[in-house]
XYZ file of C-alpha atoms in Angstrom:
606
model
C 0.000 0.000 0.000
C 1.540 3.358 -1.027
C 2.286 5.837 1.769
C -0.346 8.462 2.447
C 0.303 12.177 3.118
C 0.126 11.595 6.878
C 2.867 8.959 6.523
C 4.993 11.471 4.616
C 4.325 14.017 7.355
C 5.553 11.662 10.084
C 8.596 10.753 7.996
C 9.471 14.416 7.350
C 9.073 15.243 11.034
C 11.276 12.353 12.126
C 13.909 13.429 9.622
C 14.089 16.772 11.441
C 13.633 15.587 15.035
C 15.471 12.266 15.256
C 19.083 13.563 14.797
C 18.576 16.250 17.466
C 16.745 14.291 20.167
C 16.793 10.874 21.787
C 13.429 10.039 20.179
C 13.126 7.412 17.467
C 10.189 6.408 15.276
C 8.593 4.237 17.950
C 9.254 6.677 20.815
C 7.644 9.789 19.334
C 4.527 10.619 21.412
C 1.993 10.712 18.552
C -1.553 11.354 19.778
C -3.345 11.564 16.437
C -2.684 11.496 12.668
C -5.153 12.591 10.005
C -5.269 12.884 6.226
C -7.152 16.083 5.363
C -7.724 18.109 2.203
C -8.347 21.812 1.679
C -10.108 23.445 -1.269
C -8.903 26.834 -2.331
C -9.008 29.577 -4.939
C -6.161 31.604 -6.393
C -6.664 34.863 -8.266
C -3.553 35.644 -10.296
C -2.890 38.804 -12.323
C -0.202 39.632 -14.901
C 0.064 43.319 -15.778
C 2.234 44.512 -18.670
C 3.758 47.946 -17.963
C 5.419 49.877 -20.817
C 7.025 53.217 -20.106
C 9.649 55.628 -21.401
C 12.813 55.904 -19.316
C 14.871 59.084 -19.598
C 18.537 59.350 -18.597
C 21.382 61.885 -18.815
C 24.974 61.019 -19.696
C 28.312 62.718 -20.349
C 29.962 62.734 -23.760
C 28.609 62.240 -27.246
C 25.866 59.828 -28.275
C 27.106 56.230 -28.654
C 26.530 54.163 -31.746
C 23.155 52.522 -32.214
C 21.190 55.458 -30.783
C 18.779 57.344 -33.040
C 20.076 60.932 -33.120
C 17.697 63.923 -32.944
C 18.692 67.544 -33.410
C 16.155 68.858 -30.935
C 14.990 67.656 -27.580
C 11.321 67.992 -28.538
C 11.837 65.747 -31.557
C 13.416 63.100 -29.318
C 10.467 63.235 -26.913
C 7.914 62.958 -29.701
C 9.715 60.011 -31.288
C 9.959 58.184 -27.945
C 6.270 58.797 -27.162
C 5.248 57.565 -30.610
C 7.325 54.407 -30.259
C 5.851 53.810 -26.786
C 2.325 53.935 -28.249
C 3.320 51.505 -30.986
C 4.790 49.071 -28.458
C 1.702 49.284 -26.248
C -0.565 48.398 -29.156
C 1.787 45.600 -30.150
C 1.952 44.316 -26.562
C -1.843 44.299 -26.338
C -2.089 42.175 -29.449
C 0.746 39.855 -28.416
C -0.777 39.398 -24.949
C -4.118 38.469 -26.528
C -2.388 35.934 -28.757
C -0.491 34.486 -25.796
C -3.714 34.221 -23.769
C -5.467 32.326 -26.522
C -2.565 29.891 -26.752
C -1.568 29.502 -23.079
C -4.332 31.052 -20.988
C -5.605 27.674 -19.784
C -2.100 26.436 -18.926
C -0.202 26.997 -15.687
C 2.133 29.474 -17.335
C 2.790 33.182 -17.014
C 3.698 35.633 -19.801
C 7.270 36.867 -19.876
C 8.628 40.127 -21.282
C 9.842 38.362 -24.437
C 6.285 37.160 -25.113
C 4.699 40.619 -25.213
C 7.520 43.033 -26.086
C 9.878 43.279 -29.023
C 13.102 45.164 -29.587
C 12.914 48.913 -28.970
C 15.061 51.720 -30.342
C 16.890 54.224 -28.168
C 16.403 57.899 -29.038
C 18.959 60.523 -28.097
C 19.843 64.192 -28.296
C 23.256 65.700 -27.618
C 24.132 69.289 -26.821
C 27.043 71.398 -25.728
C 27.905 71.266 -22.034
C 26.495 74.301 -20.246
C 29.137 74.226 -17.543
C 32.248 74.501 -19.708
C 30.506 75.850 -22.860
C 31.910 72.979 -24.876
C 35.553 73.513 -23.950
C 35.845 70.476 -21.695
C 37.642 72.551 -19.071
C 36.615 75.022 -16.385
C 38.511 77.516 -14.297
C 40.363 76.113 -11.322
C 38.542 76.862 -8.081
C 41.434 77.259 -5.596
C 43.394 79.699 -7.770
C 40.465 81.275 -9.631
C 42.037 80.424 -12.993
C 45.274 82.323 -12.335
C 47.459 79.255 -11.941
C 48.970 80.493 -8.681
C 47.844 80.997 -5.103
C 49.036 83.187 -2.252
C 52.141 81.904 -0.490
C 51.310 80.612 2.986
C 54.766 81.459 4.377
C 54.926 85.146 3.556
C 51.145 85.658 3.098
C 51.663 87.342 -0.268
C 54.256 89.916 0.825
C 57.202 88.182 -0.820
C 59.417 88.639 2.203
C 60.004 87.117 5.631
C 61.292 88.546 8.893
C 65.069 88.283 9.159
C 66.065 85.189 11.058
C 68.991 87.035 12.611
C 67.220 90.036 14.145
C 63.595 88.776 13.911
C 62.534 91.838 11.924
C 64.065 94.485 14.227
C 67.079 95.461 12.118
C 69.375 95.633 15.178
C 70.821 92.924 17.368
C 73.480 92.289 20.000
C 76.728 91.073 18.490
C 80.122 90.179 19.933
C 82.805 92.526 18.546
C 86.493 91.745 18.842
C 88.820 94.770 19.422
C 92.608 94.965 19.287
C 94.125 96.824 22.230
C 97.590 98.206 21.502
C 100.338 97.878 24.066
C 101.025 100.983 26.183
C 103.471 101.648 28.968
C 102.259 99.691 31.949
C 99.716 97.689 29.971
C 100.098 94.590 27.861
C 98.324 94.794 24.509
C 96.006 92.104 23.151
C 92.451 91.400 22.071
C 89.220 92.141 23.896
C 85.609 91.155 23.109
C 82.555 93.351 23.755
C 78.777 92.955 23.193
C 77.425 95.843 21.146
C 73.893 96.631 19.897
C 74.425 97.325 16.218
C 72.911 96.901 12.780
C 72.061 93.269 11.921
C 74.802 91.785 9.790
C 72.385 89.301 8.189
C 69.887 91.731 6.647
C 72.056 94.905 6.843
C 69.225 96.678 8.663
C 66.514 95.866 6.075
C 64.695 93.712 8.729
C 63.511 91.041 6.256
C 64.689 88.336 3.869
C 63.291 87.491 0.463
C 60.819 84.563 0.380
C 61.500 81.672 -1.976
C 58.107 82.195 -3.680
C 57.399 84.260 -6.800
C 56.531 87.702 -5.417
C 54.133 86.261 -2.839
C 52.596 83.555 -5.051
C 53.222 79.843 -5.596
C 52.055 77.463 -8.326
C 48.573 75.994 -7.698
C 48.806 72.270 -6.930
C 45.279 71.572 -8.240
C 45.745 72.744 -11.816
C 49.591 72.696 -11.776
C 49.723 76.301 -12.969
C 47.406 75.770 -15.935
C 44.432 77.588 -14.425
C 42.037 75.004 -15.910
C 40.686 71.679 -14.649
C 38.623 68.999 -16.483
C 34.858 69.544 -16.494
C 33.076 66.831 -14.486
C 29.516 67.058 -15.923
C 30.725 66.296 -19.455
C 33.781 64.193 -18.478
C 36.046 66.741 -20.225
C 34.403 66.052 -23.615
C 32.501 69.323 -23.909
C 29.283 67.459 -24.815
C 26.332 65.988 -22.939
C 23.454 63.871 -24.189
C 20.094 62.514 -23.116
C 18.554 59.166 -23.960
C 14.936 58.058 -24.033
C 14.238 54.337 -24.164
C 11.006 52.338 -24.140
C 11.131 49.574 -21.553
C 8.709 46.834 -20.549
C 8.141 44.797 -17.391
C 5.515 42.296 -16.279
C 4.120 42.872 -12.788
C 2.591 39.862 -11.067
C 0.210 39.701 -8.140
C -2.640 37.776 -6.644
C -4.015 36.161 -3.528
C -4.995 32.644 -2.519
C -7.841 31.749 -0.165
C -8.446 28.415 1.574
C -11.756 26.901 2.615
C -10.503 25.381 5.845
C -11.598 25.887 9.479
C -8.005 25.892 10.698
C -6.674 29.489 10.945
C -3.109 28.292 10.494
C -3.944 26.744 7.114
C -5.817 29.865 5.994
C -2.887 32.100 6.905
C -0.287 29.874 5.282
C -2.215 29.366 2.014
C -2.982 33.095 1.875
C 0.738 33.888 1.852
C 1.414 31.755 -1.237
C 1.335 32.803 -4.872
C 1.136 30.890 -8.139
C 4.857 30.062 -8.142
C 4.461 28.453 -4.684
C 1.235 26.500 -5.231
C 2.315 25.044 -8.553
C 4.850 22.833 -6.724
C 2.344 21.665 -4.093
C -0.816 20.754 -5.985
C -2.566 20.743 -9.339
C -4.249 23.987 -10.404
C -7.292 24.286 -12.631
C -8.109 27.474 -14.584
C -11.731 28.486 -14.076
C -11.830 32.008 -15.464
C -9.682 34.091 -17.835
C -10.201 37.854 -18.181
C -8.063 40.101 -20.415
C -8.426 43.853 -19.928
C -6.100 45.867 -22.207
C -2.671 44.984 -20.738
C -3.857 43.111 -17.620
C -4.484 39.374 -17.615
C -6.583 38.085 -14.714
C -7.064 34.372 -14.111
C -8.842 32.437 -11.364
C -7.519 29.015 -10.384
C -9.036 26.396 -8.108
C -7.104 23.688 -6.311
C -7.391 20.905 -3.772
C -4.461 20.771 -1.368
C -3.491 17.876 0.882
C -3.114 19.197 4.461
C -2.399 16.235 6.772
C -1.906 16.977 10.451
C -0.060 15.291 13.288
C -0.753 15.821 17.010
C 2.123 15.232 19.440
C 1.782 14.943 23.201
C 4.447 17.183 24.758
C 5.023 18.284 28.395
C 3.719 21.726 27.496
C 0.513 20.411 25.890
C -0.556 19.001 22.539
C 1.391 20.244 19.518
C -0.171 20.157 16.045
C 2.105 19.914 13.006
C 0.523 20.442 9.568
C 1.958 19.375 6.231
C 1.098 20.739 2.781
C 0.946 18.840 -0.479
C 1.207 15.182 -1.335
C 4.747 15.096 0.131
C 3.557 16.819 3.345
C 5.913 19.785 3.277
C 6.278 21.294 6.772
C 6.416 25.102 6.820
C 6.245 25.729 10.584
C 7.979 23.349 13.001
C 6.749 25.369 16.027
C 9.838 24.613 18.098
C 8.997 20.922 18.127
C 12.408 19.837 19.423
C 12.204 22.223 22.360
C 8.623 21.169 23.118
C 9.555 17.475 23.126
C 12.549 18.092 25.410
C 10.765 20.506 27.750
C 10.627 17.892 30.527
C 14.414 17.515 30.549
C 14.939 21.245 31.064
C 12.230 21.499 33.719
C 13.698 18.530 35.625
C 17.185 20.038 35.652
C 15.858 23.435 36.766
C 13.947 21.782 39.623
C 17.016 19.799 40.705
C 19.167 22.940 40.694
C 16.619 24.788 42.832
C 16.256 21.984 45.391
C 19.796 20.595 45.728
C 23.215 21.958 46.497
C 22.502 25.270 48.149
C 26.120 25.398 49.428
C 29.190 25.095 47.165
C 30.677 22.171 49.081
C 27.589 19.961 48.739
C 27.624 17.305 46.049
C 24.551 17.393 43.800
C 23.773 13.841 42.697
C 20.334 14.672 41.290
C 21.787 17.562 39.279
C 24.346 15.225 37.706
C 21.643 12.712 36.758
C 19.352 15.339 35.228
C 22.290 16.925 33.402
C 23.149 13.573 31.806
C 19.507 13.145 30.833
C 19.344 16.632 29.299
C 22.617 16.293 27.387
C 21.508 13.003 25.848
C 19.983 15.119 23.046
C 22.156 16.565 20.273
C 20.230 19.844 20.247
C 20.956 20.471 23.927
C 24.617 19.568 23.436
C 24.932 22.169 20.679
C 23.287 24.832 22.859
C 25.448 23.928 25.882
C 28.675 23.949 23.838
C 27.916 27.500 22.682
C 28.165 28.720 26.301
C 28.261 32.504 26.535
C 28.564 32.973 22.742
C 25.274 34.528 21.627
C 26.238 34.439 17.936
C 26.988 30.715 17.720
C 26.180 29.444 14.211
C 24.697 26.116 15.322
C 22.336 27.706 17.844
C 21.280 30.325 15.288
C 20.520 27.587 12.782
C 18.390 25.709 15.335
C 16.382 28.821 16.193
C 15.961 30.057 12.613
C 14.793 26.632 11.407
C 11.978 26.671 13.960
C 13.098 23.468 15.666
C 13.943 25.270 18.921
C 12.447 28.471 20.288
C 14.817 31.215 21.434
C 13.363 31.108 24.951
C 14.029 27.365 25.185
C 17.637 27.848 24.025
C 18.176 30.548 26.674
C 16.731 28.315 29.411
C 18.931 25.385 28.384
C 22.050 27.565 28.394
C 21.269 28.969 31.853
C 20.394 25.569 33.361
C 23.516 23.856 31.994
C 25.713 26.717 33.205
C 24.347 26.482 36.755
C 24.502 22.673 36.758
C 28.128 22.502 35.576
C 29.143 25.035 38.218
C 27.397 23.060 40.960
C 28.974 19.716 40.083
C 32.414 21.268 39.503
C 32.568 23.372 42.691
C 32.840 20.830 45.583
C 36.200 19.276 44.548
C 37.658 22.721 43.851
C 37.084 24.091 47.358
C 39.828 21.968 48.946
C 42.376 23.489 46.540
C 41.471 27.154 46.991
C 43.295 27.723 50.301
C 46.476 25.701 49.513
C 46.964 27.473 46.198
C 46.200 30.864 47.755
C 48.830 30.275 50.479
C 51.709 29.764 48.016
C 52.661 33.503 47.666
C 52.289 34.037 51.443
C 54.475 31.010 52.240
C 57.085 32.214 49.754
C 57.194 35.589 51.521
C 57.431 33.993 54.974
C 60.228 31.624 53.922
C 62.089 34.504 52.304
C 61.988 36.518 55.519
C 63.075 33.595 57.670
C 65.963 32.860 55.310
C 66.932 36.553 55.332
C 66.427 37.005 51.591
C 67.455 40.469 50.421
C 64.697 42.936 49.617
C 66.031 43.053 46.048
C 64.736 39.515 45.535
C 61.301 40.206 47.050
C 59.638 41.186 43.772
C 61.059 38.240 41.746
C 60.069 35.848 44.534
C 56.557 37.319 44.612
C 56.140 37.069 40.835
C 57.544 33.560 40.821
C 55.191 32.443 43.587
C 52.220 33.928 41.722
C 53.305 32.037 38.612
C 53.591 28.804 40.587
C 50.139 29.371 42.100
C 48.664 30.053 38.669
C 50.284 26.889 37.280
C 48.923 24.843 40.179
C 45.417 26.191 39.614
C 45.705 25.486 35.884
C 46.595 21.872 36.709
C 43.657 21.701 39.129
C 41.277 22.919 36.404
C 42.619 20.424 33.882
C 42.374 17.535 36.329
C 38.849 18.542 37.336
C 37.787 18.792 33.691
C 39.166 15.312 33.058
C 37.281 14.015 36.096
C 34.038 15.574 34.830
C 34.529 13.968 31.427
C 35.077 10.550 33.007
C 32.020 11.000 35.228
C 29.777 11.425 32.156
C 30.731 8.564 29.818
C 27.445 8.764 27.911
C 28.597 12.028 26.282
C 31.480 12.184 23.842
C 34.637 13.350 25.628
C 35.508 16.047 23.101
C 31.970 17.435 23.126
C 31.803 17.455 26.936
C 35.121 19.343 27.097
C 33.601 21.940 24.770
C 30.576 22.180 27.052
C 32.715 22.663 30.175
C 34.908 25.220 28.398
C 31.889 27.131 27.095
C 30.231 27.361 30.533
C 33.398 28.668 32.306
C 32.679 26.948 35.652
C 36.120 27.704 37.106
C 36.166 31.431 36.484
C 34.646 32.589 39.778
C 36.811 30.184 41.811
C 39.855 31.443 39.947
C 39.115 35.011 41.018
C 38.223 33.872 44.542
C 41.596 32.134 44.825
C 43.364 35.243 43.573
C 41.573 37.450 46.110
C 42.329 35.048 48.968
C 45.977 34.892 47.865
C 46.225 38.689 48.068
C 44.727 38.672 51.579
C 47.079 35.903 52.780
C 50.099 37.668 51.319
C 49.118 40.940 53.006
C 48.712 39.173 56.366
C 52.097 37.487 55.963
C 53.704 40.792 55.044
C 52.257 42.417 58.150
C 52.658 39.732 60.810
C 55.694 37.637 59.808
C 58.614 39.465 61.508
C 61.654 40.473 59.582
C 64.915 38.737 60.698
C 67.122 40.838 63.023
C 70.363 42.133 61.633
C 73.618 41.720 63.556
C 73.435 45.303 64.777
C 69.858 44.838 66.018
C 70.853 41.634 67.851
C 73.845 43.434 69.417
C 71.581 46.272 70.585
C 69.137 43.791 72.111
C 71.954 42.000 73.936
C 73.265 45.343 75.204
C 69.836 46.280 76.530
C 69.564 42.928 78.266
C 73.049 43.329 79.811
C 72.345 46.847 81.071
C 68.839 45.963 82.228
C 67.447 49.031 80.510
C 67.242 50.419 76.977
C 70.530 52.070 76.053
C 69.296 55.090 74.114
C 72.806 56.420 73.564
C 73.805 53.517 71.321
C 73.233 54.314 67.682
C 72.762 50.931 65.938
C 73.822 50.852 62.296
C 71.876 48.792 59.838
C 74.729 46.446 59.076
C 78.187 45.635 60.500
C 81.187 44.580 58.483
C 82.284 41.315 60.067
C 85.730 39.744 59.604
C 87.116 36.532 61.147
C 88.899 37.148 64.457
C 92.065 35.438 63.210
C 92.229 37.850 60.268
C 91.679 40.987 62.366
C 94.354 43.645 62.150
C 96.893 44.193 64.909
C 95.271 47.546 65.645
C 91.967 45.841 66.418
C 93.646 43.185 68.578
C 95.560 45.863 70.520
C 92.330 47.758 71.095
C 90.637 44.589 72.362
C 93.624 43.927 74.639
C 93.276 47.431 76.094
C 89.577 46.912 76.661
C 90.290 43.592 78.381
C 92.838 45.231 80.676
C 90.376 47.920 81.797
C 87.389 45.608 82.361
C 86.673 42.601 84.527
C 86.114 40.398 81.472
C 89.169 39.466 79.394
C 87.496 39.648 75.989
C 90.696 38.904 74.095
C 91.456 35.674 75.993
C 87.876 34.468 75.640
C 87.975 35.058 71.894
C 91.282 33.166 71.544
C 89.981 30.257 73.592
C 86.824 30.102 71.443
C 88.958 29.965 68.300
C 91.059 27.129 69.750
C 87.861 25.206 70.550
C 86.830 25.452 66.873
C 84.212 28.211 67.193
C 83.732 30.759 64.437
C 84.512 34.134 66.014
C 84.043 37.343 64.049
C 84.788 40.921 64.963
C 83.257 44.136 63.622
C 84.388 47.735 63.961
C 81.759 50.456 64.283
C 81.013 53.779 65.892
C 78.051 53.053 68.162
C 77.597 56.347 70.005
C 78.689 58.674 67.204
C 81.578 60.297 69.132
C 84.228 59.287 66.614
C 85.756 56.655 68.921
C 85.569 53.203 67.298
C 83.702 50.426 69.057
C 84.004 46.700 68.586
C 81.537 43.857 68.484
C 82.377 40.165 68.869
């Protein structure tokens, strides 16, 4: 048994829906299928329009144009030829109607219009009076313009005296020798006549008496005339042209408003491919051919049960052509989106909670190719695949927006819990680097490189965390192709907010470490602290330098050793003997020379 239009309708719908959803032929929720027909009428009109077109051109008349000496003669000849062509078109249209009026054909221009002559009239250009050239605008036809340097005066202020005529100059004088004085040369500054311009106060300009050659006309004073293209002539053409204007309207005798609207938007060129037309009436009025066609159009319909209610799809013609898909893919997959939205709203209110239901609903939603394409687009609003889905009518724009939002929230929820345990360790890397640097007494010169290096290490660690988490997400969803799921995760940017949170926490930790981790004491600061402890009170008279210059005790100069011997003789503690004994025992003893109290007397530190 041959397939009926309703079978073609189901086949055409499955061809559109099956690649984009998880539905197959047996899974599609079909509520009802009907074969229906619609009777209709089409009124089609062909109107032949013949008119004279007038145009203006530069230059002389080209070959093949009928030349007229006067403009009135050209107009009369064109009007006469237009009348002849109208009468000829009327007769040719009548002949065509008798031969093809009952056929599903339309008259073309070649059927009603023959070859027409072009009439023309040429005249001298009114702008240049037939010379082909006009006066140059910038120079007014003189070929030169005023010099911009001297402003037409032909001279410039002297560069030596700036137009004053006098200037200060150094003058060398010879002083003769006199008794008691040695002769020689002396130099004086005198205000005298400028030696550059000899008092004239100006120099001659390089122009020609205040004028320079015009760059537009190059000194010719004339430029080509634009209206006539430098030919000195202009012409007009009058040509008889023909066109066939088509129009009409179709009406459908069907109770379904959708069918009435769709059939009403079609013309003869559309209906001829959908059904057979029958000519019922032919009316020829001068140059207008009016014909009335009747037709019977197959309009099968299919009712689908979707979560949002019944959806009716109508086909047109014996092959059941579908003109409006009504977002059928989105309607069929509405339950998947609603389930994921409900799971997101009910589960995982805190970032550290694992959302099992969200993962299950996300897998269910991404089982459809259409949802995978929308999810892979992510934040890109101009994605070609999503645009194609929306423009084809398979998915509504609102449904695409809801899918994108739901997938974005779901991916963030399932990706967040494992990331939380890495936020603090990664954020502590710069702070730990600063603390270790201070404990190890790293110079302040290396602080900035250490900071930048620690930030780079933290960024690398977070990059590895993101890659490992993405790989874990891909493995957790084996039903989806790995490459496609990576595109989905990349498009949704689930790690972006945690990346910035880690950066902010790292800045806070580094600031706390900078403030509370103490700097290591220098040798001078330790010596001052020991002195305070020995005296039992702060010794405000000791001026502690930032750094001592330490040398091994064995390499100390004899002057230093003599000074230490003198100190040992005047105090109860023999510092020199203690230092020598410490060296013999294998201790590293160093001595530094400094002025602690600022009185110029050197002090010593061991």
